Coordinates of C-alpha atoms and ligand atoms in Angstrom, one line a residue:
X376 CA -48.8 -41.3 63.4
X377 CA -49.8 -37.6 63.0
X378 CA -47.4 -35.4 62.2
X379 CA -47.4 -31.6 62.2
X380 CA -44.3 -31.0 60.1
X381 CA -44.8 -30.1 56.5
X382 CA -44.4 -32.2 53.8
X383 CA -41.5 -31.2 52.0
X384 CA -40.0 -33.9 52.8
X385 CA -40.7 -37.8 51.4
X386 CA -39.4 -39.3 54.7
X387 CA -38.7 -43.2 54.9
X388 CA -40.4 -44.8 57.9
X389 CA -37.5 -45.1 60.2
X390 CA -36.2 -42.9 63.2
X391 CA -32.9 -43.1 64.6
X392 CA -31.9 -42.7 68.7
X393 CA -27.9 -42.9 68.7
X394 CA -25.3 -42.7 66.5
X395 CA -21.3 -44.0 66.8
X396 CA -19.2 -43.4 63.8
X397 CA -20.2 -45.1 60.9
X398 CA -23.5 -46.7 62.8
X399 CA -27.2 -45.5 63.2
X400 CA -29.4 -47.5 65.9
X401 CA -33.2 -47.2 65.2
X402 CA -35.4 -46.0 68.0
X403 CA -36.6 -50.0 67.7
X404 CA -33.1 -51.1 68.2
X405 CA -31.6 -52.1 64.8
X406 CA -28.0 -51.4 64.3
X407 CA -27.7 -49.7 60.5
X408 CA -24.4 -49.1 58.8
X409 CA -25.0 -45.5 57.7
X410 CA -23.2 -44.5 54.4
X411 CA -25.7 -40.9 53.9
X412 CA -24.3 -39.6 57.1
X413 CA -26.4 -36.9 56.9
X414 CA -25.3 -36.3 53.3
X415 CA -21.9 -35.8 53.6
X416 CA -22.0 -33.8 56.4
X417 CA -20.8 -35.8 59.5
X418 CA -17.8 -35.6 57.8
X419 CA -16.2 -38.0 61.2
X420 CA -19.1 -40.0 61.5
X421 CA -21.5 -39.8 64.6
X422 CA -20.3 -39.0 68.1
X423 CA -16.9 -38.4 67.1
X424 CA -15.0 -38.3 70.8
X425 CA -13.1 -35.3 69.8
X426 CA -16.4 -33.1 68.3
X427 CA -18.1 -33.9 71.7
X428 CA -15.2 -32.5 74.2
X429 CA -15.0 -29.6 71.7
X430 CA -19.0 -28.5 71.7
X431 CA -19.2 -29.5 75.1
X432 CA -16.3 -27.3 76.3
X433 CA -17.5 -24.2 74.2
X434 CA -21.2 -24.6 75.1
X435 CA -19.5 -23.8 78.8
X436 CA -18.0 -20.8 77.7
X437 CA -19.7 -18.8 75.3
X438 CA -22.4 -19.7 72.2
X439 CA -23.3 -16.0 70.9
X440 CA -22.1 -12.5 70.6
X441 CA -22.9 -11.2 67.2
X442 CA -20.3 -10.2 64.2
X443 CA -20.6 -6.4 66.1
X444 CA -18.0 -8.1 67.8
X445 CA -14.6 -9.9 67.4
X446 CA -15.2 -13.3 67.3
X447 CA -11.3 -15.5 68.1
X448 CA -12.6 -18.6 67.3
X449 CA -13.8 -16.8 64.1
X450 CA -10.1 -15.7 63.3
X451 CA -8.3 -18.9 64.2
X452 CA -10.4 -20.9 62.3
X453 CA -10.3 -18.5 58.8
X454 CA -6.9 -18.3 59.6
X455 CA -6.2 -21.6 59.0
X456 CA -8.2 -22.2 56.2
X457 CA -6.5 -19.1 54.2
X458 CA -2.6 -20.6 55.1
X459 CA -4.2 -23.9 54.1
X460 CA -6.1 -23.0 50.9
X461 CA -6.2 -20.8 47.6
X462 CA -7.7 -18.2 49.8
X463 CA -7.4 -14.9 51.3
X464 CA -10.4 -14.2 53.1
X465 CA -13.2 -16.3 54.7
X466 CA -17.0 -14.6 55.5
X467 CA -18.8 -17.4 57.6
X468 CA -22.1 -18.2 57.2
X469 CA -24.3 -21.4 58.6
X470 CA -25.5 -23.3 55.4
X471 CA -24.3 -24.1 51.8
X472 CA -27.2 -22.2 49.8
X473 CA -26.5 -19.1 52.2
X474 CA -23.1 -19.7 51.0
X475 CA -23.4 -20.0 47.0
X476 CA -25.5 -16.8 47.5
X477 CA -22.7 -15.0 49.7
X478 CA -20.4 -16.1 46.6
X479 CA -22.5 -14.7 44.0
X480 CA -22.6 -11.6 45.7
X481 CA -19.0 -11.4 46.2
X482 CA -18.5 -12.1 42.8
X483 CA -21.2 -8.8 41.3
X484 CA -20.2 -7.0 44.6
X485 CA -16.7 -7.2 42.9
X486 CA -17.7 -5.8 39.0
X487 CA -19.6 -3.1 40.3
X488 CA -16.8 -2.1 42.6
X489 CA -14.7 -1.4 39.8
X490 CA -17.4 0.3 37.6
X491 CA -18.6 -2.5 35.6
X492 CA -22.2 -2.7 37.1
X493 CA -23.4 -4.6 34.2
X494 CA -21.0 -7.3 34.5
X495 CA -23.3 -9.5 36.7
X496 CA -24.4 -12.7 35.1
X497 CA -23.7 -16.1 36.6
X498 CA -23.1 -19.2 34.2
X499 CA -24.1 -22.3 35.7
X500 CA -24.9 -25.7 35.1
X501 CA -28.3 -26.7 34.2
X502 CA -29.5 -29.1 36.7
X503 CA -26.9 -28.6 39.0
X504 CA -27.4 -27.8 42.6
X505 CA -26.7 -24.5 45.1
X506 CA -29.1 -24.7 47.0
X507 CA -33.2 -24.1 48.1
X508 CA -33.0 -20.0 48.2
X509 CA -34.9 -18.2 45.6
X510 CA -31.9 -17.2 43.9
X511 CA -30.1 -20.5 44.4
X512 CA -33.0 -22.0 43.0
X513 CA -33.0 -20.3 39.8
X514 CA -28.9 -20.8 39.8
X515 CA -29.5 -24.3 39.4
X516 CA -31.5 -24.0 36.4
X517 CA -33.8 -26.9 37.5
X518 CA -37.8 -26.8 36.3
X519 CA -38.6 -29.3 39.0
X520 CA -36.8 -27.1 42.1
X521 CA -38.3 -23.6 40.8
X522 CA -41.8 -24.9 39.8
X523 CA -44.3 -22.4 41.6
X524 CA -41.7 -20.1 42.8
X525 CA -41.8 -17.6 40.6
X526 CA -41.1 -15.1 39.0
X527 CA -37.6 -16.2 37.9
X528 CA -34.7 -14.4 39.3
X529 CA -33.1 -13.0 36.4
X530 CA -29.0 -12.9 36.0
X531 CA -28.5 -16.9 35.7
X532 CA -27.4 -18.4 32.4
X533 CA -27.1 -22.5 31.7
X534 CA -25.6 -24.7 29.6
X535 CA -25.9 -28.4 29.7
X536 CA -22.9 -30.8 31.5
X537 CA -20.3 -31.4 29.0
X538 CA -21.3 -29.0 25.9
X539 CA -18.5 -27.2 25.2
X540 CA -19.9 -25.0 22.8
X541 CA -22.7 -23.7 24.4
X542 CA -20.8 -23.1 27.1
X543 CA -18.4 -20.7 25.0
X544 CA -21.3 -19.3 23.6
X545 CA -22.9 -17.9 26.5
X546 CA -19.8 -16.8 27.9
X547 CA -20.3 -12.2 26.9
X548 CA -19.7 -9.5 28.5
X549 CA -22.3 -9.5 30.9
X550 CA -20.9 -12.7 32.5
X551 CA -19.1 -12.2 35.8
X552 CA -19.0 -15.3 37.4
X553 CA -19.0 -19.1 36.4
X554 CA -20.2 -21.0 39.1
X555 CA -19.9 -24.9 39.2
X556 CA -19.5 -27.4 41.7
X557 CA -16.4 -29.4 41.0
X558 CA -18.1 -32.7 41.2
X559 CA -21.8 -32.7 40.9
X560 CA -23.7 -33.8 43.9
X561 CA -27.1 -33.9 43.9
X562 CA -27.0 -34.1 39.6
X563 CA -25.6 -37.8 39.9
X564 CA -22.0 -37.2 40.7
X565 CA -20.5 -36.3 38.0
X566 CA -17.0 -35.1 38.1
X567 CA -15.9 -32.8 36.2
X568 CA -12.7 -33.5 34.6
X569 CA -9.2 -31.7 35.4
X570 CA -8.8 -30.7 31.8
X571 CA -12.1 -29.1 31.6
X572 CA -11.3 -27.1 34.8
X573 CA -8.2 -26.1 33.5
X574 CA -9.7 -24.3 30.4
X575 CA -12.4 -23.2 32.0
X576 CA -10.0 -21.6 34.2
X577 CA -7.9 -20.1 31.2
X578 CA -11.1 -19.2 29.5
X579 CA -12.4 -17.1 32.7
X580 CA -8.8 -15.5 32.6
X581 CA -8.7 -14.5 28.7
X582 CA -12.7 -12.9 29.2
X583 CA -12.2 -11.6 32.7
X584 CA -14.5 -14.0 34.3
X585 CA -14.5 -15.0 37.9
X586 CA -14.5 -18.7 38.5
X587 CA -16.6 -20.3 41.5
X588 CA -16.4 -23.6 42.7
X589 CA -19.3 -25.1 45.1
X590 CA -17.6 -27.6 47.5
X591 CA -20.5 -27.0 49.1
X592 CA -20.4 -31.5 49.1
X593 CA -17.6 -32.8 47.8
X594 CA -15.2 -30.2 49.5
X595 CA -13.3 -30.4 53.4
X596 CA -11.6 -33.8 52.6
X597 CA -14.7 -35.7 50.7
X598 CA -12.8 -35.9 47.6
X599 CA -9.1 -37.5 49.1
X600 CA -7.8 -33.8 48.8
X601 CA -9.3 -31.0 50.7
X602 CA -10.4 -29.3 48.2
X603 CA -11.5 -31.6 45.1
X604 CA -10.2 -28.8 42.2
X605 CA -7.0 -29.1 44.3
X606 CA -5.8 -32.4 41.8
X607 CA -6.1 -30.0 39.1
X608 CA -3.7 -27.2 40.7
X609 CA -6.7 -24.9 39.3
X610 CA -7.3 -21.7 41.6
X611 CA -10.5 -20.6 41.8
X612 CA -11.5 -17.2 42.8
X613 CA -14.2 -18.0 45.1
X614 CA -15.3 -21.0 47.0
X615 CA -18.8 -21.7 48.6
X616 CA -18.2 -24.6 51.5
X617 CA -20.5 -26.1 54.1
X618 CA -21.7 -29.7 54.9
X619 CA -18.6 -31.2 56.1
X620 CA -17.0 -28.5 57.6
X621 CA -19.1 -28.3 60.9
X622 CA -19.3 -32.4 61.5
X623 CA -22.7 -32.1 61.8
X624 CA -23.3 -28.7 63.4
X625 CA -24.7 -26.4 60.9
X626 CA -21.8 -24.1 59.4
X627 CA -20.7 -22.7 55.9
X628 CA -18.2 -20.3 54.5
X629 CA -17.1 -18.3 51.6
X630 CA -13.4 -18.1 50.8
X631 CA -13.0 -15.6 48.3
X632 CA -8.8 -14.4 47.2
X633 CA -7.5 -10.9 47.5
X634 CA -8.9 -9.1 44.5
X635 CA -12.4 -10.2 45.3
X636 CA -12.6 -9.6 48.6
X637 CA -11.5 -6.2 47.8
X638 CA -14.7 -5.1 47.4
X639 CA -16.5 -6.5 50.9
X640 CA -16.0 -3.5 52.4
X641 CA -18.3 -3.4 55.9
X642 CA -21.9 -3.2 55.6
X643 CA -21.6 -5.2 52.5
X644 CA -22.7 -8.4 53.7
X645 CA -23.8 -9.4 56.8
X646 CA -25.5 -12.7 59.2
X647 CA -26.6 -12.8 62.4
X648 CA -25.8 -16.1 63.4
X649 CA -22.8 -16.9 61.1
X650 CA -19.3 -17.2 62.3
X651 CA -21.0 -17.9 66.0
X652 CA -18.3 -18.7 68.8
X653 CA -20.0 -22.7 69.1
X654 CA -20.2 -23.4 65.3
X655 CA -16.4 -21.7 65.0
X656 CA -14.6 -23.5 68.1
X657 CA -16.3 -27.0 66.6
X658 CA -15.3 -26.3 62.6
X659 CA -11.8 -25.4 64.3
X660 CA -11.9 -29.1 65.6
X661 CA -13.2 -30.6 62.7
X662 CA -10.3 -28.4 60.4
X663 CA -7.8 -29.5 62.3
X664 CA -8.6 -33.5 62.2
X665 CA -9.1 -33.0 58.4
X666 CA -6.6 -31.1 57.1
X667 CA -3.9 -33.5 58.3
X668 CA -1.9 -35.0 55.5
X669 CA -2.1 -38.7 57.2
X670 CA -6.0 -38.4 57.3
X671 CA -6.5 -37.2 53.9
X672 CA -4.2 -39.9 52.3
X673 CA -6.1 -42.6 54.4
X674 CA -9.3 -41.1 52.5
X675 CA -7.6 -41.7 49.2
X676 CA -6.1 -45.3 49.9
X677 CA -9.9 -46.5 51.8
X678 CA -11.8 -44.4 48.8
X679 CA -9.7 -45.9 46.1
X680 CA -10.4 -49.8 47.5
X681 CA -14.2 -49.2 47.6
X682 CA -14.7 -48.0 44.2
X683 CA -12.2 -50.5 43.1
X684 CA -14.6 -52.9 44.8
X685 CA -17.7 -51.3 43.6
X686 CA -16.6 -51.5 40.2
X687 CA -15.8 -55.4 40.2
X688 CA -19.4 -55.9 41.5
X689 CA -20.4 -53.4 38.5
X690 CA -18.3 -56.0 36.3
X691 CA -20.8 -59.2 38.0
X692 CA -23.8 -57.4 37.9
X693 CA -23.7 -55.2 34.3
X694 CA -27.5 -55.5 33.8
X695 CA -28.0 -53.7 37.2
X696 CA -25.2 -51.2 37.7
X697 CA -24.4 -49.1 34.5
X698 CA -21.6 -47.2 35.9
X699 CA -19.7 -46.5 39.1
X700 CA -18.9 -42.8 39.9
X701 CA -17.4 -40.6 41.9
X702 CA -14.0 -39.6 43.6
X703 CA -12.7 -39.9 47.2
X704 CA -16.2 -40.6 49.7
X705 CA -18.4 -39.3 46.8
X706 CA -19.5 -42.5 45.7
X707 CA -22.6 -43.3 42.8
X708 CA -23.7 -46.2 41.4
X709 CA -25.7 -45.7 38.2
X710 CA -28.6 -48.3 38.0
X711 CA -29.9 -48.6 34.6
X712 CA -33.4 -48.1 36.0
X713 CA -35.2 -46.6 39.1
X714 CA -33.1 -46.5 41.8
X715 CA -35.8 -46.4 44.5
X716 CA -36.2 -50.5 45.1
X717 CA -32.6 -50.7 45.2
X718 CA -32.0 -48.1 47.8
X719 CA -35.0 -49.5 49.8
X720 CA -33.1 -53.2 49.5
X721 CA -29.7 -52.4 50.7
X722 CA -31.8 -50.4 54.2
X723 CA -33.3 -53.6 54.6
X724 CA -30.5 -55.0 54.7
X725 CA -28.9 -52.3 56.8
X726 CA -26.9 -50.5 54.4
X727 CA -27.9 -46.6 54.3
X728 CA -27.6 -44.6 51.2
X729 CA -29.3 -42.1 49.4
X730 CA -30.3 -40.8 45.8
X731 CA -29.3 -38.8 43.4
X732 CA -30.0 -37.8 40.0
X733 CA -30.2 -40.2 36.9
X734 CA -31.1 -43.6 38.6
X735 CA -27.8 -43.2 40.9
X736 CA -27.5 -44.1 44.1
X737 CA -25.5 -42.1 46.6
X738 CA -22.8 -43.6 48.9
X739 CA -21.2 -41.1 51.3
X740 CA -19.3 -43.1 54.0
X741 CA -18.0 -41.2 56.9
X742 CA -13.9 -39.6 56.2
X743 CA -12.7 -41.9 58.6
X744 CA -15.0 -44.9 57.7
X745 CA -12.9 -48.1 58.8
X746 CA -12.0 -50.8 56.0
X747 CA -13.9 -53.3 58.2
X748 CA -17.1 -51.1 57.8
X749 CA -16.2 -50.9 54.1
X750 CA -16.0 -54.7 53.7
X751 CA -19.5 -54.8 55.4
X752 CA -21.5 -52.2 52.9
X753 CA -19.6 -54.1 50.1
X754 CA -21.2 -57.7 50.9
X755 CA -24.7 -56.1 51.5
X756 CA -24.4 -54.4 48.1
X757 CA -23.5 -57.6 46.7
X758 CA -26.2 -59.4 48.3
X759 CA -28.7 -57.2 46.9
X760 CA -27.3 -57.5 43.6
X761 CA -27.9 -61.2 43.6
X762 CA -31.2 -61.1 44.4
X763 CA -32.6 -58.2 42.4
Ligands
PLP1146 C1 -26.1 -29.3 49.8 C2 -25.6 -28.3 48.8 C3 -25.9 -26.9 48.8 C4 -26.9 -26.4 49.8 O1 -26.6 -26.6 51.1 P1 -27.7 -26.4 52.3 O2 -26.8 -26.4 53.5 O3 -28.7 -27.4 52.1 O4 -28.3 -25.0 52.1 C5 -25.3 -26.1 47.9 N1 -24.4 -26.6 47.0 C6 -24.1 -27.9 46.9 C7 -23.1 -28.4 45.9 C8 -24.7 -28.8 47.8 O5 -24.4 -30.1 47.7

């Protein structure tokens, strides 16, 4: 088939027509257990009743008005999120790179506000990932991402996961922000331990350094908390989010605390379409499902049995899966090679998932996945591990 779309994309050969909670139907009929869910996104699975009566009932009243405007659904929803969370103040936006942009904004908006122009250099991870935007590109210190896009944004520094030193090293002056996510996504999920957020945080403290953490994935219940630096009791200063906060309608945010925010005075920053009346009335839905003590220790107790499952076939099958990782629904098992056969195995055998970096392969079950459904992707898995 011919297909106008460009081709940015390496698309498998499949199409879906419905979707109920954890499930995919192909447009040819076949019922797929989908653990991708849009990559981490439809945070309640498809079709969620409650997600439907809220767009429907808000696509009846109003979609758009503009931020020239006071938006309610706006203010209820950051309102919750600031009584629920490290923050003070949320600025809406409609994706995660516009989000890890807005909070690296915030966060030179802020030096320059109290005369320290210079102070504007981001330390990130190399190889990690905020995003496709020119800048979020070059944040994520990836050759292959930035290849051809030049020339470099200047103002990003790396270091490589886990060296300490280097780290330290490039910490000067000029730094005003560190900017991590608190469990690498798209890198391979890696998490990065409580202890190391805890000096980092002291470290940020002792050099006057702002901390970001992208929960841009692993954030809005992913993790068993609602925020996956929560288990730490680390507070960051700002925090790009997106993915599963809109359920599968596009939506991001920034949460940013007091001092920060200080210095997003109006005209500062600014979006069209973020923080629109339909996005807001369905991220208040999804917040409110979320957020629930009952649903979030349900993540932990179904989370905890999965990778304690995953890990006993990683214990049959050591020549094929090197390592199991991952907290809460932000599941990856580390083949020792390629990953791409084994991915293509378990869709043939109607298990979706997804990759990510070094050989892993990414399992992102919906929040509310049932133990049933986890049983399922657990026999395909190891079916596919004794025939490989
Ligand atoms: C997906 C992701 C982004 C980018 O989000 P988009 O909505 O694709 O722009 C940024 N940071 C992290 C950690 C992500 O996983």
């Amino acid at each position: 088939m011919m297909s106008f779309l460009a081709k940015n994309y390496n698309r498998k050969k499949i199409a879906f027509s419905k979707g109920k909670g954890s499930f995919l139907i192909s447009v040819d009929g076949k019922k797929y257990l989908d653990f991708v869910q849009g990559i981490a996104v439809n945070s309640l699975g498809h079709s969620h009743p409650k997600l439907i009566r809220s767009l429907n009932n808000q696509s009846k009243k109003i979609w758009h008005v503009s931020n020239a405007f006071i938006i309610p659904e706006g203010e209820k929803l950051a309102k919750k999120i600031v009584k629920k969370t490290f923050a003070d103040f949320v600025m809406f936006q409609n994706s995660g790179t516009e989000a890890t942009e807005a909070a690296i904004k915030v966060a030179r908006r802020y030096f320059y506000s109290i005369g320290k122009p210079n102070k504007n250099r981001i330390l990130c991870i190399k190889n990690s990932f905020h995003g496709r935007t020119i800048a979020a590109i070059y944040a994520s210190g990836s050759k292959k991402m930035t290849e051809g896009f030049g020339p470099k944004v200047k103002g990003f520094d790396h270091f490589e996961y886990g060296d300490h030193s280097s780290l330290k090293k490039l910490l000067n002056k000029n730094t005003a922000a560190v900017m991590i996510e608190t469990i690498m996504g798209e890198g391979g999920i890696k998490v990065i331990p409580d202890w190391c957020l805890k000096e980092l945080r002291k470290l940020c403290d002792k050099k006057k350094i702002l901390l970001i953490l992208d929960e841009v994935q692993c954030g809005i219940g992913r993790s068993g908390d609602f925020f996956a630096f929560e288990k730490s009791k680390v507070k960051p200063d700002i925090v790009p989010i997106a993915k599963g906060i809109g359920g599968g309608f596009p939506l991001g945010a920034v949460l940013m605390n007091k001092r920060v925010a200080s210095s997003m005075i109006a005209g500062t920053h600014g979006s069209t379409f973020g923080g629109n009346p339909l996005a807001m009335q369905i991220g208040n839905t999804v917040f409110d499902i979320i957020s629930k003590k009952s649903f979030l220790n349900n993540v932990k107790t179904n989370s905890k049995y999965f990778l304690t499952q995953l890990n006993e076939i990683k214990n049959k099958y050591p020549n094929i899966i090197k390592e199991v990782r991952g907290r809460g629904f932000l599941i990856g098992l580390q083949l020792h090679k390629d990953q791409t056969n084994f991915i293509k195995k378990l869709m043939d055998n109607k298990l979706l998932t997804i990759r990510a970096a070094e050989n892993v392969v990414r399992i992102l079950p919906p929040l509310n996945v049932k133990k049933s459904e986890i049983n399922l992707a657990l026999r395909i898995i190891n079916k596919v591990c004794s025939t490989y």
